Short mmCIF file of C-alpha atoms in Angstrom, two decimals:
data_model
loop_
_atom_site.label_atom_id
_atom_site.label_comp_id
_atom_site.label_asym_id
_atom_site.label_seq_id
_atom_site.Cartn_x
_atom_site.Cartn_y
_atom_site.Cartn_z
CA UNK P 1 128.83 -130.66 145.81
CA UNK P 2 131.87 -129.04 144.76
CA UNK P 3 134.91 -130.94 143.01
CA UNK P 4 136.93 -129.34 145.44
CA UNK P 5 137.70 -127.42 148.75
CA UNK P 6 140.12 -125.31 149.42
CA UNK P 7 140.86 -124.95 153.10
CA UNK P 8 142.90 -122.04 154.32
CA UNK P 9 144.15 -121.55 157.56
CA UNK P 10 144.32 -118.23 158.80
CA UNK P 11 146.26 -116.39 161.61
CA UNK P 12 147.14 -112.74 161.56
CA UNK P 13 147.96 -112.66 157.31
CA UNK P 14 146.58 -109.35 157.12
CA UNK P 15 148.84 -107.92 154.57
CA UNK P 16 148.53 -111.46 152.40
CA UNK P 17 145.49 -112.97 152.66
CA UNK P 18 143.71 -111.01 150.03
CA UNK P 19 146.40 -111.76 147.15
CA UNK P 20 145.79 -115.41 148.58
CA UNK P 21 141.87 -115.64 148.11
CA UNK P 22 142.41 -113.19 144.61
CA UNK P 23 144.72 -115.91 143.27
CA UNK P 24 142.19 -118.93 144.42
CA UNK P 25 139.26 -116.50 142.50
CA UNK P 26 141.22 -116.58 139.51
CA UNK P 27 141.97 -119.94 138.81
CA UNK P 28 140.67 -121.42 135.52
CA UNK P 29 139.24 -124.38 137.20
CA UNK P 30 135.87 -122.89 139.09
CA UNK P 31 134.01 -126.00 140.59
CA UNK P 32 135.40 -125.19 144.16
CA UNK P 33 134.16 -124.08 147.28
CA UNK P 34 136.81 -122.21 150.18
CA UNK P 35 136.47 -122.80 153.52
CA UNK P 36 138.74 -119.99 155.24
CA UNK P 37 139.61 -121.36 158.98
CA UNK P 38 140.21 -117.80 161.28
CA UNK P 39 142.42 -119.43 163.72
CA UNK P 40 141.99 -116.06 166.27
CA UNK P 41 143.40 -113.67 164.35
CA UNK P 42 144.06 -110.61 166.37
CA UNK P 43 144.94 -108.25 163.10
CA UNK P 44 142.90 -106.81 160.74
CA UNK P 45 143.08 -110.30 158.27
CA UNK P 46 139.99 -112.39 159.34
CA UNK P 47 137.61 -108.89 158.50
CA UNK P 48 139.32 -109.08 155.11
CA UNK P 49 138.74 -112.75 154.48
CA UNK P 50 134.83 -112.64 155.72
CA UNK P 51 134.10 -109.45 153.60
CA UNK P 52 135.56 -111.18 150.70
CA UNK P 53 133.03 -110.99 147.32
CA UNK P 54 132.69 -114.77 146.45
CA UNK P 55 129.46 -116.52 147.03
CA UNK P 56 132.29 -119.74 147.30
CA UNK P 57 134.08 -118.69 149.93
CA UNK P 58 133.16 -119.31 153.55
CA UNK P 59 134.81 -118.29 156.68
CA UNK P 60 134.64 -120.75 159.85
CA UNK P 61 136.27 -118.99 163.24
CA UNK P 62 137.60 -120.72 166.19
CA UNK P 63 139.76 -120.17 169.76
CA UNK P 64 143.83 -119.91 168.40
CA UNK P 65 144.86 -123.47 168.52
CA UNK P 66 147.19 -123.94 165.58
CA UNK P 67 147.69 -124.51 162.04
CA UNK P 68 146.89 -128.02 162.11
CA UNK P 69 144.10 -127.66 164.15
CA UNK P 70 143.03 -125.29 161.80
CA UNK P 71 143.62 -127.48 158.55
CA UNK P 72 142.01 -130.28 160.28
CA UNK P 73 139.07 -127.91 161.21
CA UNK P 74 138.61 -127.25 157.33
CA UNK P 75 138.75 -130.84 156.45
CA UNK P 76 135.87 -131.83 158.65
CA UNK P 77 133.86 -129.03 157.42
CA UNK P 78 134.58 -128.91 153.39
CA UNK P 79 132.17 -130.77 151.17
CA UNK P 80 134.27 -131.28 147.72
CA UNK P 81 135.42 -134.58 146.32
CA UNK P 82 138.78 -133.00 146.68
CA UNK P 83 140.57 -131.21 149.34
CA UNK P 84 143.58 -128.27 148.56
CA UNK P 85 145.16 -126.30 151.06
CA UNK P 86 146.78 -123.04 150.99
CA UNK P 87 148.43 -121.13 153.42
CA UNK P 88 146.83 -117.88 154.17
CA UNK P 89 150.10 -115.91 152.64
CA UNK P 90 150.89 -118.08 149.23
CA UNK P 91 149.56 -117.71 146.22
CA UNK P 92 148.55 -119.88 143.25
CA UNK P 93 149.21 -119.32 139.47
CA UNK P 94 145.46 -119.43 137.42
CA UNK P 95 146.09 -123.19 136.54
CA UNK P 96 147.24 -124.54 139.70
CA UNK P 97 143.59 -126.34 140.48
CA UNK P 98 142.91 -127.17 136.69
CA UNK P 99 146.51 -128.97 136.24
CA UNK P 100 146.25 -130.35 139.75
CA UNK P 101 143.14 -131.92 139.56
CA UNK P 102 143.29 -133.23 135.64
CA UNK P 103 146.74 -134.69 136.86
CA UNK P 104 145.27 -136.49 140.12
CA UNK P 105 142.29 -137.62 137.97
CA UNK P 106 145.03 -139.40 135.69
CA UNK P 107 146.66 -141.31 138.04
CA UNK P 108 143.52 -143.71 139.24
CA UNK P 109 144.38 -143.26 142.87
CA UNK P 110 142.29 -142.77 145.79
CA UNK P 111 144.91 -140.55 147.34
CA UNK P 112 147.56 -138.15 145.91
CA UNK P 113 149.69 -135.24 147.44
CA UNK P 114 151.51 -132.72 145.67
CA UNK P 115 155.01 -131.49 147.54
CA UNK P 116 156.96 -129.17 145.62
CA UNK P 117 159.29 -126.64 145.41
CA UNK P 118 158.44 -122.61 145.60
CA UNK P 119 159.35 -118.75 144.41
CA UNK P 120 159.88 -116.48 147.65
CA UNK P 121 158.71 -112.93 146.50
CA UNK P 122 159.43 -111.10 150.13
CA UNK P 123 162.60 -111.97 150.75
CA UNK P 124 165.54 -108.99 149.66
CA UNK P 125 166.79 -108.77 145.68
CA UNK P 126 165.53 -111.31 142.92
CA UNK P 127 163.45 -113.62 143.83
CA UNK P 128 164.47 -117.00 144.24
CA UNK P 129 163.12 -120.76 143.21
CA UNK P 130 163.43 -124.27 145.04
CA UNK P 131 162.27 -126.31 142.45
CA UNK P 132 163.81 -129.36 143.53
CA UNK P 133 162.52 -129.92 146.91
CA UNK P 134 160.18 -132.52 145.92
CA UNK P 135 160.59 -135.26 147.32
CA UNK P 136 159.71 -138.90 145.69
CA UNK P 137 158.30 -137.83 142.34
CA UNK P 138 154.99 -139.36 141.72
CA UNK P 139 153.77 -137.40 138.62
CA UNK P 140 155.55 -134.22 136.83
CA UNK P 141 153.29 -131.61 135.25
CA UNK P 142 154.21 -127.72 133.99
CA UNK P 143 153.92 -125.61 136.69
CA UNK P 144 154.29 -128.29 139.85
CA UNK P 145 156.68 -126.03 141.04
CA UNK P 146 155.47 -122.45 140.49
CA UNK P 147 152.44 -123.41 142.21
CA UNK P 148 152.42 -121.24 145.26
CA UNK P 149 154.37 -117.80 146.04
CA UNK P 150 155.77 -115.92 148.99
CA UNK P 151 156.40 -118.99 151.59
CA UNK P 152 159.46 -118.05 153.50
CA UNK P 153 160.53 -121.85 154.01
CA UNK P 154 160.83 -123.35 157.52
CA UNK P 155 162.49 -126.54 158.45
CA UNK P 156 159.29 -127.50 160.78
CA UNK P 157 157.51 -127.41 158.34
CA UNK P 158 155.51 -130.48 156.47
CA UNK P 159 157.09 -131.30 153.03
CA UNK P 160 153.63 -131.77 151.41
CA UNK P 161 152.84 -127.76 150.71
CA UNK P 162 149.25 -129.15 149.11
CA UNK P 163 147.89 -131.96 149.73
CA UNK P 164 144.62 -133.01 147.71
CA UNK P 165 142.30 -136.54 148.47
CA UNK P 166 139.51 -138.20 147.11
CA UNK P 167 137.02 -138.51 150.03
CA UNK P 168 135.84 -141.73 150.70
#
C-alpha cells in the first residue's frame, strides 16, 4: 500500500495537466500512487494523462459531474495511508509530499489539512504570491506556501488547496 494518493481531478486541462503529473513524478518523496479522475474531458487532456509513463499513476473516467464529485471519486478509489489532491493545472515544488507528509507525521493527529497561499504564473507581468491566505495556522514549514503554481484564485473556491488524512 502506498503512503499516499494523490487524487487529481481532471476536466479539459489539456495545456496543464502534463506539467501537473511531471511535477507529482518529481517529487523527492516516491511512496505514492496517483489516481487521475477524467471528469469527461472533451479536449485532448484525459489522452495525455492515460498515456502518461508512470507505473503509479492510474486514470479512473466517469460522466462530467463536477470537481467534487470527482475528488470524492478519487478518495473512494485511492489505497494510501494518506490522501493529496491537486488540481489538474497546479503544480508542486520536488519537496511538497516529503515536507508535507514528515510535517503531518509530527503533529500526532489523525487528520490534518494544509491551506495556503500560491504563485500565479499565467496571469500578465511578474508573477505574483498570496502567501498569507492561510487561514488558522496549524503548523509552519519552508515552502507551505510555494506549494502549488498557476491557480488563478476564485472566491468559490474551498480554502483548503490540499488536504491530506490518515485513513481510518
Amino acid at each position: 500500500m502506498p503512503q499516499v494518493s494523490v487524487v487529481v481531478p481532471l476536466y479539459n486541462k489539456e495545456p496543464y495537466v502534463r506539467r501537473a503529473l511531471d511535477s507529482i513524478a518529481a517529487q523527492s518523496f516516491a511512496d505514492f500512487e496517483v489516481v487521475i479522475v477524467d471528469d469527461g474531458s472533451q479536449d485532448g487532456s484525459a489522452a495525455i494523462a492515460a498515456g502518461y509513463p508512470d507505473s503509479r499513476f492510474r486514470m479512473i473516467r466517469q460522466a462530467n459531474a463536477g470537481p467534487g464529485a470527482a475528488r470524492n471519486r478519487g478518495i473512494a478509489e485511492a489505497k494510501g495511508e494518506w490522501i493529496a489532491f491537486l488540481d489538474a493545472d497546479d503544480e508542486w515544488l520536488p519537496d511538497y509530499l516529503e515536507l508535507a507528509v514528515r510535517q503531518f507525521r509530527s503533529l500526532g493527529e489523525d487528520v490534518a489539512s494544509v491551506s495556503s497561499g500560491y504563485y500565479d504564473f499565467h496571469g500578465p507581468g511578474t508573477p505574483r504570491a498570496q502567501p498569507n491566505r492561510c487561514g488558522r495556522l496549524v503548523a509552519s514549514w519552508p515552502g507551505a506556501c510555494e506549494f502549488t503554481r498557476g491557480w488563478k484564485p476564485r472566491p468559490s473556491r474551498t480554502r483548503s488547496r490540499t488536504c491530506i488524512r490518515v485513513r481510518q
